[in-house]
Coordinates of N, CA and C and ligand atoms in Angstrom, one line a residue:
M18 N -23.0 178.8 148.0 CA -24.3 179.0 148.6 C -25.1 179.9 147.7
S19 N -24.4 180.7 146.8 CA -25.1 181.7 146.0 C -25.9 181.2 144.8
T20 N -26.9 180.4 145.0 CA -27.6 179.8 143.9 C -28.9 180.6 143.8
Y21 N -29.1 181.7 144.6 CA -30.3 182.4 144.6 C -30.3 183.4 143.4
E22 N -31.5 183.5 142.7 CA -31.6 184.5 141.6 C -32.1 185.8 142.1
R23 N -33.1 185.8 143.0 CA -33.7 187.0 143.4 C -33.8 187.1 145.0
I24 N -33.1 188.0 145.5 CA -33.0 188.1 147.0 C -33.8 189.4 147.4
V25 N -34.7 189.2 148.4 CA -35.3 190.4 149.0 C -34.8 190.5 150.5
I26 N -34.4 191.7 150.9 CA -33.9 191.8 152.2 C -34.7 192.9 152.9
L27 N -35.3 192.5 154.0 CA -36.1 193.5 154.8 C -35.2 194.0 156.0
T28 N -35.0 195.3 156.1 CA -34.2 195.7 157.2 C -35.0 196.6 158.2
G29 N -34.5 196.6 159.5 CA -35.2 197.4 160.5 C -34.1 198.1 161.4
A30 N -34.6 198.8 162.4 CA -33.8 199.6 163.2 C -32.5 199.0 163.8
G31 N -32.6 197.6 164.0 CA -31.4 196.9 164.6 C -30.2 197.0 163.7
L32 N -30.4 197.2 162.4 CA -29.3 197.3 161.4 C -28.5 198.6 161.7
S33 N -29.2 199.7 162.1 CA -28.5 201.0 162.3 C -28.1 201.2 163.7
A34 N -28.4 200.2 164.6 CA -28.2 200.4 166.0 C -26.7 200.7 166.3
E35 N -25.8 199.9 165.6 CA -24.4 200.0 165.9 C -23.8 201.2 165.2
S36 N -24.6 201.9 164.4 CA -24.2 203.2 163.9 C -24.5 204.3 164.9
G37 N -25.3 204.0 165.9 CA -25.6 205.0 166.9 C -27.0 205.5 166.9
L38 N -27.9 204.9 166.1 CA -29.3 205.3 166.0 C -30.1 204.4 166.9
A39 N -31.0 205.0 167.7 CA -31.8 204.2 168.6 C -32.8 203.3 167.9
T40 N -33.0 202.1 168.4 CA -34.1 201.3 167.9 C -35.4 201.8 168.5
F41 N -36.5 201.1 168.3 CA -37.8 201.6 168.8 C -38.3 200.9 170.1
R42 N -38.2 199.6 170.0 CA -38.8 198.8 171.1 C -37.9 198.2 172.1
D43 N -36.6 198.5 172.0 CA -35.6 198.0 173.0 C -35.8 198.9 174.3
K44 N -35.2 198.5 175.4 CA -35.6 199.2 176.7 C -35.3 200.7 176.7
D45 N -34.2 201.1 176.0 CA -34.0 202.5 175.9 C -34.3 203.0 174.5
G46 N -35.3 202.4 173.8 CA -35.6 202.7 172.5 C -36.5 204.0 172.4
V47 N -36.8 204.4 171.2 CA -37.5 205.6 170.9 C -38.9 205.6 171.6
W48 N -39.6 204.5 171.5 CA -41.0 204.4 172.0 C -41.0 204.3 173.5
A49 N -39.8 204.1 174.2 CA -39.8 204.2 175.6 C -39.7 205.6 176.1
K50 N -39.3 206.5 175.2 CA -39.2 208.0 175.6 C -40.3 208.8 175.0
Y51 N -40.9 208.4 173.9 CA -41.9 209.2 173.3 C -43.2 208.4 173.1
D52 N -44.3 209.0 173.2 CA -45.6 208.4 172.9 C -45.8 208.4 171.4
Y53 N -45.9 207.3 170.7 CA -46.0 207.3 169.3 C -47.3 208.0 168.8
R54 N -48.3 208.0 169.7 CA -49.6 208.6 169.3 C -49.4 210.2 169.1
E55 N -48.4 210.7 169.9 CA -48.2 212.1 169.8 C -47.3 212.5 168.7
V56 N -46.3 211.7 168.4 CA -45.3 212.1 167.4 C -45.3 211.3 166.1
A57 N -46.1 210.3 166.0 CA -46.1 209.5 164.8 C -47.5 209.0 164.3
T58 N -48.4 210.0 164.4 CA -49.7 209.7 163.8 C -50.2 211.1 163.2
P59 N -51.1 211.0 162.1 CA -51.6 212.2 161.6 C -52.4 213.0 162.6
E60 N -53.0 212.3 163.5 CA -53.8 213.0 164.6 C -52.9 213.8 165.5
G61 N -51.8 213.2 165.9 CA -50.8 213.9 166.7 C -50.3 215.1 166.1
F62 N -50.0 215.0 164.8 CA -49.5 216.2 164.0 C -50.6 217.3 164.0
A63 N -51.8 216.9 163.8 CA -52.9 217.9 163.8 C -53.0 218.6 165.1
R64 N -52.8 217.8 166.2 CA -53.0 218.4 167.6 C -51.8 219.3 168.0
N65 N -50.6 218.8 167.7 CA -49.4 219.6 168.1 C -48.3 219.5 167.1
P66 N -48.4 220.2 166.0 CA -47.4 220.1 165.0 C -46.0 220.5 165.4
S67 N -45.8 221.4 166.4 CA -44.5 221.8 166.8 C -43.8 220.6 167.5
L68 N -44.5 219.9 168.3 CA -43.9 218.7 169.0 C -43.4 217.7 168.0
V69 N -44.2 217.5 167.0 CA -43.9 216.5 165.9 C -42.6 217.0 165.2
H70 N -42.6 218.3 164.8 CA -41.4 218.9 164.2 C -40.2 218.7 165.0
D71 N -40.3 219.0 166.3 CA -39.1 218.9 167.2 C -38.6 217.5 167.2
F72 N -39.5 216.5 167.3 CA -39.1 215.1 167.3 C -38.3 214.7 166.0
Y73 N -38.9 215.1 164.8 CA -38.2 214.7 163.6 C -37.0 215.6 163.3
N74 N -37.1 216.9 163.7 CA -35.9 217.8 163.5 C -34.7 217.2 164.2
M75 N -34.9 216.7 165.5 CA -33.8 216.1 166.3 C -33.3 214.8 165.6
R76 N -34.2 214.0 165.1 CA -33.7 212.8 164.4 C -33.1 213.1 163.1
R77 N -33.6 214.1 162.3 CA -32.9 214.5 161.1 C -31.5 215.0 161.3
R78 N -31.4 215.8 162.4 CA -30.1 216.4 162.7 C -29.1 215.3 163.1
S79 N -29.6 214.2 163.7 CA -28.7 213.2 164.2 C -28.0 212.4 163.0
L80 N -28.6 212.6 161.8 CA -28.0 211.9 160.7 C -26.6 212.4 160.3
A81 N -26.4 213.7 160.6 CA -25.2 214.4 160.3 C -24.0 213.7 161.0
S82 N -24.2 213.0 162.1 CA -23.1 212.5 162.8 C -23.0 211.0 162.8
V83 N -23.8 210.3 161.9 CA -23.7 208.8 161.9 C -23.2 208.4 160.5
K84 N -22.6 207.2 160.6 CA -22.1 206.6 159.3 C -22.6 205.2 159.2
P85 N -22.7 204.7 157.9 CA -23.0 203.3 157.7 C -22.1 202.4 158.5
N86 N -22.6 201.3 159.0 CA -21.7 200.3 159.7 C -21.4 199.1 158.8
A87 N -20.6 198.2 159.3 CA -20.1 197.1 158.5 C -21.3 196.3 157.9
A88 N -22.5 196.3 158.5 CA -23.6 195.5 158.0 C -24.2 196.2 156.8
H89 N -24.4 197.6 156.8 CA -24.9 198.3 155.7 C -23.9 198.1 154.5
I90 N -22.6 198.2 154.8 CA -21.6 198.1 153.7 C -21.6 196.7 153.1
A91 N -21.8 195.6 153.9 CA -21.8 194.3 153.4 C -23.0 194.1 152.5
L92 N -24.2 194.7 152.8 CA -25.4 194.6 152.0 C -25.2 195.3 150.6
A93 N -24.5 196.4 150.7 CA -24.2 197.2 149.4 C -23.3 196.3 148.6
C94 N -22.3 195.7 149.2 CA -21.4 194.8 148.5 C -22.1 193.6 147.9
L95 N -23.1 193.1 148.6 CA -23.9 192.0 148.1 C -24.6 192.4 146.8
E96 N -25.2 193.5 146.8 CA -25.9 194.0 145.6 C -25.0 194.2 144.4
Q97 N -23.8 194.6 144.7 CA -22.8 194.9 143.7 C -22.3 193.6 143.1
K98 N -22.0 192.6 143.9 CA -21.3 191.4 143.5 C -22.2 190.2 143.1
H99 N -23.4 190.2 143.7 CA -24.3 189.1 143.4 C -24.7 189.1 142.0
K100 N -24.8 187.9 141.4 CA -25.1 187.8 139.9 C -26.6 188.0 139.7
G101 N -27.4 187.7 140.7 CA -28.9 187.9 140.5 C -29.3 189.2 141.0
Q102 N -30.6 189.3 141.3 CA -31.1 190.6 141.8 C -31.2 190.7 143.3
V103 N -30.8 191.9 143.8 CA -30.9 192.1 145.3 C -31.8 193.4 145.5
L104 N -32.9 193.2 146.2 CA -33.7 194.4 146.6 C -33.7 194.5 148.1
I105 N -33.4 195.7 148.6 CA -33.5 196.0 150.0 C -34.8 196.8 150.2
V106 N -35.6 196.3 151.1 CA -36.8 197.0 151.6 C -36.6 197.4 153.0
T107 N -36.4 198.7 153.2 CA -36.1 199.1 154.6 C -37.2 199.8 155.3
Q108 N -37.4 199.5 156.6 CA -38.3 200.2 157.4 C -37.6 201.5 158.0
N109 N -36.3 201.5 157.8 CA -35.6 202.6 158.4 C -35.7 203.9 157.6
V110 N -35.8 205.0 158.4 CA -36.0 206.3 157.7 C -34.7 207.1 157.7
D111 N -33.6 206.5 158.1 CA -32.3 207.1 158.0 C -31.8 206.9 156.6
N112 N -30.6 207.4 156.3 CA -30.0 207.4 154.9 C -28.8 206.5 154.8
L113 N -28.7 205.5 155.8 CA -27.4 204.8 155.8 C -27.3 203.7 154.8
H114 N -28.4 203.1 154.2 CA -28.2 202.2 153.1 C -27.6 202.9 151.9
E115 N -28.2 204.1 151.6 CA -27.7 204.8 150.4 C -26.3 205.3 150.6
A116 N -26.0 205.7 151.9 CA -24.6 206.2 152.2 C -23.6 205.0 152.0
A117 N -24.1 203.8 152.2 CA -23.2 202.6 152.0 C -23.0 202.3 150.6
G118 N -24.0 202.7 149.7 CA -23.9 202.4 148.3 C -25.0 201.6 147.7
S119 N -26.0 201.2 148.6 CA -27.1 200.4 148.0 C -27.9 201.2 147.1
Q120 N -28.4 200.6 146.0 CA -29.1 201.4 145.0 C -30.5 200.9 144.8
N121 N -30.7 199.5 144.8 CA -32.0 199.0 144.6 C -32.7 198.9 146.0
L122 N -33.3 200.0 146.4 CA -33.7 200.3 147.8 C -35.1 200.9 147.8
I123 N -36.0 200.3 148.7 CA -37.3 200.9 148.9 C -37.4 201.3 150.4
H124 N -37.7 202.6 150.6 CA -37.9 203.1 151.9 C -39.4 203.0 152.2
M125 N -39.9 201.9 152.7 CA -41.3 201.7 152.8 C -42.0 202.6 153.9
H126 N -41.2 203.1 154.9 CA -41.7 203.9 155.9 C -41.3 205.4 155.7
G127 N -40.8 205.7 154.5 CA -40.5 207.1 154.2 C -39.0 207.4 154.6
E128 N -38.7 208.7 154.6 CA -37.3 209.1 154.8 C -37.2 210.4 155.6
L129 N -36.3 210.5 156.5 CA -36.1 211.7 157.3 C -35.7 212.9 156.4
L130 N -35.0 212.6 155.3 CA -34.5 213.7 154.5 C -35.4 214.0 153.3
K131 N -36.7 213.7 153.5 CA -37.7 214.2 152.5 C -38.9 214.7 153.3
V132 N -39.6 215.6 152.7 CA -40.8 216.3 153.3 C -41.8 216.4 152.2
F133 N -43.1 216.6 152.6 CA -44.1 217.0 151.6 C -45.1 218.0 152.2
C134 N -45.8 218.6 151.4 CA -46.8 219.6 151.8 C -48.2 219.0 151.8
I135 N -48.9 219.1 153.0 CA -50.2 218.4 153.0 C -51.3 219.2 152.2
H136 N -51.0 220.4 151.8 CA -51.9 221.2 151.0 C -51.8 220.8 149.6
C137 N -50.6 220.9 149.0 CA -50.5 220.6 147.5 C -49.9 219.3 147.2
R138 N -49.4 218.5 148.2 CA -48.7 217.2 148.0 C -47.4 217.3 147.4
M139 N -46.8 218.5 147.2 CA -45.5 218.6 146.7 C -44.5 218.0 147.6
G140 N -43.6 217.1 147.1 CA -42.6 216.5 147.9 C -41.2 216.8 147.4
C141 N -40.3 216.9 148.4 CA -38.9 217.2 148.0 C -37.9 216.8 149.0
S142 N -36.6 216.8 148.7 CA -35.6 216.5 149.6 C -35.4 217.6 150.6
W143 N -35.1 217.3 151.8 CA -35.0 218.4 152.8 C -34.0 218.0 153.9
A144 N -33.0 218.9 154.1 CA -32.0 218.5 155.1 C -32.1 219.4 156.4
D145 N -32.9 220.5 156.3 CA -33.0 221.4 157.4 C -34.2 221.1 158.4
D146 N -34.3 221.9 159.4 CA -35.4 221.8 160.3 C -36.7 222.2 159.6
L147 N -37.8 221.6 160.1 CA -39.2 222.0 159.7 C -39.8 222.8 160.8
S148 N -40.7 223.7 160.5 CA -41.4 224.5 161.5 C -42.8 224.8 161.0
T149 N -43.7 225.2 161.9 CA -45.1 225.5 161.6 C -45.2 226.7 160.7
D150 N -44.2 227.6 160.8 CA -44.4 228.9 160.0 C -43.7 228.8 158.7
L151 N -43.2 227.7 158.3 CA -42.5 227.5 157.0 C -43.5 227.5 155.9
A152 N -43.2 228.2 154.8 CA -44.1 228.2 153.7 C -43.7 227.2 152.7
C153 N -44.6 226.5 152.1 CA -44.3 225.5 151.1 C -43.7 226.2 149.9
P154 N -42.5 225.6 149.4 CA -41.9 226.3 148.2 C -42.7 226.2 147.0
S155 N -43.7 225.4 146.9 CA -44.5 225.2 145.7 C -45.8 226.0 145.8
C156 N -46.7 225.8 146.9 CA -48.0 226.5 146.9 C -48.0 227.7 147.8
D157 N -46.9 227.9 148.6 CA -46.7 229.1 149.4 C -47.5 229.1 150.7
K158 N -48.3 228.1 150.9 CA -49.1 228.0 152.2 C -48.2 227.6 153.3
T159 N -48.5 228.2 154.5 CA -47.8 227.8 155.7 C -48.5 226.7 156.5
G160 N -47.7 226.0 157.3 CA -48.3 225.0 158.3 C -48.5 223.7 157.7
G161 N -48.3 223.5 156.4 CA -48.5 222.1 155.9 C -47.3 221.3 155.6
M162 N -46.1 221.8 155.8 CA -44.9 221.0 155.5 C -44.7 220.0 156.6
R163 N -44.6 218.7 156.2 CA -44.5 217.6 157.2 C -43.4 216.7 156.8
P164 N -42.8 215.9 157.7 CA -41.8 214.9 157.3 C -42.4 213.9 156.4
D165 N -41.7 213.4 155.5 CA -42.2 212.3 154.6 C -42.0 211.0 155.3
I166 N -42.7 210.8 156.4 CA -42.6 209.6 157.2 C -43.9 208.9 157.2
V167 N -44.0 207.6 157.0 CA -45.3 206.9 157.1 C -45.6 206.7 158.6
W168 N -46.7 207.4 159.0 CA -47.1 207.4 160.4 C -48.1 206.2 160.6
F169 N -48.3 205.9 161.9 CA -49.2 204.8 162.2 C -50.6 205.2 161.6
G170 N -51.2 204.3 161.0 CA -52.5 204.5 160.4 C -52.4 204.9 158.9
E171 N -51.2 205.1 158.4 CA -50.9 205.5 157.0 C -50.4 204.3 156.2
M172 N -50.6 204.3 154.9 CA -50.1 203.1 154.1 C -48.6 203.2 153.8
P173 N -47.9 202.2 154.1 CA -46.5 202.2 153.7 C -46.3 202.3 152.1
Y174 N -45.2 202.8 151.7 CA -44.9 203.1 150.3 C -44.6 201.8 149.5
R175 N -45.0 201.9 148.3 CA -44.6 200.9 147.2 C -45.0 199.5 147.6
M176 N -46.1 199.3 148.2 CA -46.5 197.9 148.6 C -46.7 197.0 147.3
G177 N -47.1 197.6 146.2 CA -47.3 196.8 145.0 C -46.0 196.2 144.5
D178 N -44.9 197.1 144.5 CA -43.6 196.7 144.0 C -43.0 195.7 145.0
I179 N -43.3 195.9 146.3 CA -42.8 194.9 147.3 C -43.5 193.6 147.1
G180 N -44.8 193.6 146.9 CA -45.5 192.3 146.7 C -45.0 191.6 145.5
D181 N -44.7 192.3 144.4 CA -44.2 191.7 143.2 C -42.8 191.0 143.5
A182 N -42.0 191.8 144.2 CA -40.6 191.2 144.5 C -40.8 190.0 145.4
L183 N -41.7 190.0 146.4 CA -41.8 188.9 147.3 C -42.4 187.7 146.6
A184 N -43.2 187.9 145.5 CA -43.7 186.8 144.8 C -42.7 186.1 144.0
E185 N -41.6 186.9 143.6 CA -40.6 186.3 142.7 C -39.3 185.9 143.5
A186 N -39.2 186.3 144.8 CA -38.0 186.0 145.5 C -37.8 184.5 145.8
D187 N -36.5 184.1 145.7 CA -36.2 182.7 146.1 C -35.4 182.8 147.4
L188 N -35.0 184.0 147.9 CA -34.4 184.1 149.2 C -35.0 185.4 149.9
F189 N -35.5 185.2 151.1 CA -36.0 186.4 151.8 C -35.2 186.5 153.1
I190 N -34.5 187.6 153.4 CA -33.7 187.8 154.6 C -34.3 189.0 155.4
S191 N -34.5 188.8 156.7 CA -35.0 189.8 157.5 C -33.8 190.2 158.5
I192 N -33.5 191.5 158.6 CA -32.4 191.9 159.4 C -32.7 193.0 160.4
G193 N -32.5 192.8 161.7 CA -32.6 193.8 162.7 C -34.0 194.4 162.8
T194 N -35.0 193.6 162.8 CA -36.4 194.1 163.0 C -37.1 193.1 163.9
S195 N -37.9 193.7 164.8 CA -38.6 193.0 165.9 C -39.8 192.2 165.4
G196 N -40.3 192.5 164.2 CA -41.4 191.7 163.6 C -42.7 192.1 164.3
N197 N -42.8 193.4 164.8 CA -44.0 193.9 165.5 C -44.9 194.6 164.6
V198 N -44.4 195.2 163.5 CA -45.1 196.2 162.7 C -45.5 195.6 161.4
Y199 N -46.8 195.5 161.2 CA -47.3 195.1 159.9 C -47.5 196.3 158.9
P200 N -47.4 196.1 157.6 CA -47.3 194.9 156.9 C -46.0 194.2 156.8
A201 N -44.9 194.9 157.2 CA -43.5 194.3 157.1 C -43.4 193.0 157.8
A202 N -44.0 192.9 158.9 CA -43.9 191.6 159.7 C -44.5 190.4 159.0
G203 N -45.4 190.7 158.0 CA -46.0 189.6 157.3 C -45.3 189.2 156.0
F204 N -44.2 189.9 155.7 CA -43.4 189.6 154.4 C -42.9 188.2 154.4
V205 N -42.4 187.7 155.6 CA -41.8 186.4 155.7 C -42.8 185.3 155.3
A206 N -44.0 185.5 155.8 CA -45.1 184.5 155.4 C -45.4 184.5 153.9
E207 N -45.4 185.7 153.4 CA -45.7 185.9 152.0 C -44.6 185.3 151.1
A208 N -43.3 185.6 151.5 CA -42.2 185.0 150.7 C -42.2 183.5 150.8
R209 N -42.4 183.0 152.0 CA -42.4 181.6 152.2 C -43.5 180.9 151.4
A210 N -44.7 181.5 151.4 CA -45.8 180.9 150.7 C -45.5 180.8 149.2
N211 N -44.6 181.8 148.8 CA -44.3 181.8 147.3 C -43.0 180.9 147.0
G212 N -42.6 180.2 148.1 CA -41.5 179.2 147.8 C -40.1 179.7 148.2
A213 N -39.9 180.9 148.7 CA -38.6 181.4 149.1 C -38.0 180.7 150.3
H214 N -36.7 180.6 150.3 CA -36.0 180.2 151.6 C -36.0 181.5 152.5
T215 N -36.2 181.3 153.8 CA -36.3 182.5 154.6 C -35.3 182.5 155.8
I216 N -34.7 183.6 156.0 CA -33.6 183.6 157.1 C -33.8 184.9 157.9
E217 N -33.7 184.7 159.2 CA -33.7 185.9 160.1 C -32.3 186.1 160.6
L218 N -31.9 187.4 160.5 CA -30.6 187.8 161.2 C -31.0 188.9 162.2
N219 N -30.8 188.6 163.4 CA -31.2 189.6 164.5 C -30.4 189.4 165.7
L220 N -30.4 190.4 166.6 CA -29.7 190.3 167.8 C -30.2 189.1 168.7
E221 N -31.5 189.0 168.6 CA -32.2 187.9 169.4 C -33.4 187.5 168.6
P222 N -34.0 186.3 169.0 CA -35.2 185.9 168.2 C -36.3 186.9 168.2
S223 N -36.8 187.2 167.0 CA -37.9 188.3 166.9 C -39.2 187.6 167.2
E224 N -40.2 188.5 167.2 CA -41.6 188.0 167.4 C -42.0 186.9 166.4
G225 N -41.4 187.0 165.2 CA -41.9 186.1 164.1 C -40.9 185.1 163.8
V226 N -39.9 184.8 164.7 CA -38.8 183.9 164.4 C -39.3 182.5 163.9
S227 N -40.5 182.1 164.4 CA -40.9 180.7 164.0 C -41.4 180.6 162.6
Y228 N -41.6 181.8 161.9 CA -41.9 181.8 160.5 C -40.7 181.5 159.6
F229 N -39.5 181.7 160.1 CA -38.3 181.6 159.3 C -37.8 180.2 159.3
A230 N -37.3 179.8 158.1 CA -36.7 178.4 158.0 C -35.4 178.4 158.7
E231 N -34.7 179.5 158.8 CA -33.3 179.5 159.4 C -33.2 180.8 160.2
A232 N -32.4 180.8 161.3 CA -32.1 182.1 162.0 C -30.7 182.1 162.5
I233 N -30.1 183.3 162.5 CA -28.8 183.5 163.0 C -28.9 184.7 163.9
H234 N -28.4 184.6 165.2 CA -28.6 185.7 166.2 C -27.3 186.2 166.6
G235 N -27.2 187.5 166.7 CA -26.0 188.2 167.1 C -26.0 189.6 166.6
P236 N -25.0 190.5 166.9 CA -25.0 191.9 166.4 C -24.8 191.9 164.9
A237 N -25.6 192.8 164.3 CA -25.6 192.9 162.8 C -24.2 193.1 162.2
T238 N -23.3 193.9 162.9 CA -22.0 194.2 162.3 C -21.1 192.9 162.3
R239 N -21.5 191.9 163.1 CA -20.8 190.6 163.0 C -21.5 189.6 162.1
I240 N -22.8 189.4 162.3 CA -23.4 188.3 161.6 C -23.7 188.7 160.1
V241 N -24.0 189.9 159.8 CA -24.4 190.3 158.4 C -23.2 190.1 157.4
P242 N -22.0 190.7 157.8 CA -20.8 190.5 156.9 C -20.5 189.1 156.7
A243 N -20.5 188.3 157.8 CA -20.2 186.9 157.7 C -21.2 186.1 156.8
F244 N -22.5 186.5 156.9 CA -23.5 185.8 156.1 C -23.3 186.2 154.6
V245 N -23.1 187.5 154.4 CA -22.9 187.9 153.0 C -21.7 187.2 152.3
D246 N -20.6 187.1 153.1 CA -19.4 186.4 152.5 C -19.8 185.0 152.2
K247 N -20.6 184.3 153.0 CA -21.0 182.9 152.8 C -21.9 182.9 151.5
L248 N -22.8 183.8 151.4 CA -23.7 183.9 150.2 C -22.9 184.1 148.9
L249 N -21.8 184.9 149.0 CA -21.0 185.2 147.8 C -19.9 184.2 147.6
G250 N -19.9 183.2 148.5 CA -18.8 182.2 148.4 C -17.4 182.7 148.6
I251 N -17.3 183.7 149.4 CA -15.9 184.3 149.7 C -15.3 183.5 150.8
Ligands
OAD189 P1 -37.7 197.6 166.7 O1 -37.1 198.6 167.7 O2 -39.1 197.2 166.9 O3 -36.8 196.3 166.6 C1 -35.4 196.4 166.5 C2 -34.8 194.9 166.5 O4 -33.4 195.0 166.2 C3 -35.0 194.2 167.8 O5 -35.5 192.9 167.6 C4 -33.6 194.1 168.4 O6 -33.4 192.9 169.1 C5 -32.8 194.1 167.1 N1 -31.4 194.7 167.4 C6 -31.0 195.6 168.2 N2 -29.7 195.9 168.1 C7 -29.3 195.1 167.1 C8 -28.0 194.8 166.5 N3 -26.9 195.5 167.0 N4 -27.9 193.9 165.6 C9 -29.0 193.2 165.1 N5 -30.2 193.4 165.7 C10 -30.4 194.3 166.6 O7 -37.4 198.3 165.2 P2 -38.2 197.9 163.9 O8 -38.5 196.5 163.8 O9 -37.3 198.5 162.8 O10 -42.0 202.7 162.2 O11 -39.5 198.7 164.0 C11 -40.4 198.7 162.9 C12 -41.1 200.1 162.8 O12 -41.7 200.4 164.1 C13 -40.2 201.2 162.5 O13 -39.9 201.4 161.1 C14 -40.9 202.4 163.1 C15 -41.4 201.8 164.4 O14 -42.6 202.3 164.9 C16 -42.5 204.0 162.1 O15 -42.1 204.9 162.8 C17 -43.5 204.2 161.0

């Protein structure tokens, strides 16, 4: 089956669910407990930065106790063994792809383990809590350190690189994402218009399932390793 030269894989929260991280739109997901306007918009941060810090501090801390699951590991193995190119574009802000060993990876929605200063734009890796009285290590102003997360109303990262990869891909795979959030939800149509074969791997049919040429439904830790083995001809 591995006749594909260039594979682009879009991943979402469903991939990390079996590692113990909550998804967003499932019934006990993050957006059932928190109002995204309060914790995931620049306006929410301006209104109540402490609340936003509490939300991301909790999520950043939770990374210490989670590990990549069989699906993350299978994708890292695909990148290592596949003769062509494999790019993972993740909407996830956790670090489980890199912990599994994936290297060609774009965090289009940012990373919990990175921060930047809204005053001087200095960005850096950050494993500790953030607070409103923290001074920026670069410009020394307080109150401007924020999580390097793409909030609603902000532009996802590296859209040019992602567009180039989608233009060249001959296989596009979407894993563990509900297809609710653009621009990621539109990648399948873009890849398909450029001639790629398209496959959805998700627990259940996503919003955009009809855009895919093929779909496999089930938990990621079961269906992703099986799919990767098939792709590699194992
Ligand atoms: P969602 O919570 O919207 O969707 C998760 C998808 O994963 C759903 O379709 C579930 O059915 C599926 N799923 C759940 N458990 C699974 C499992 N064990 N195996 C396979 N699939 C499973 O999460 P995303 O689509 O990632 O953005 O959400 C996209 C963006 O919306 C996030 O990056 C986040 C959120 O607002 C920001 O915060 C900027």
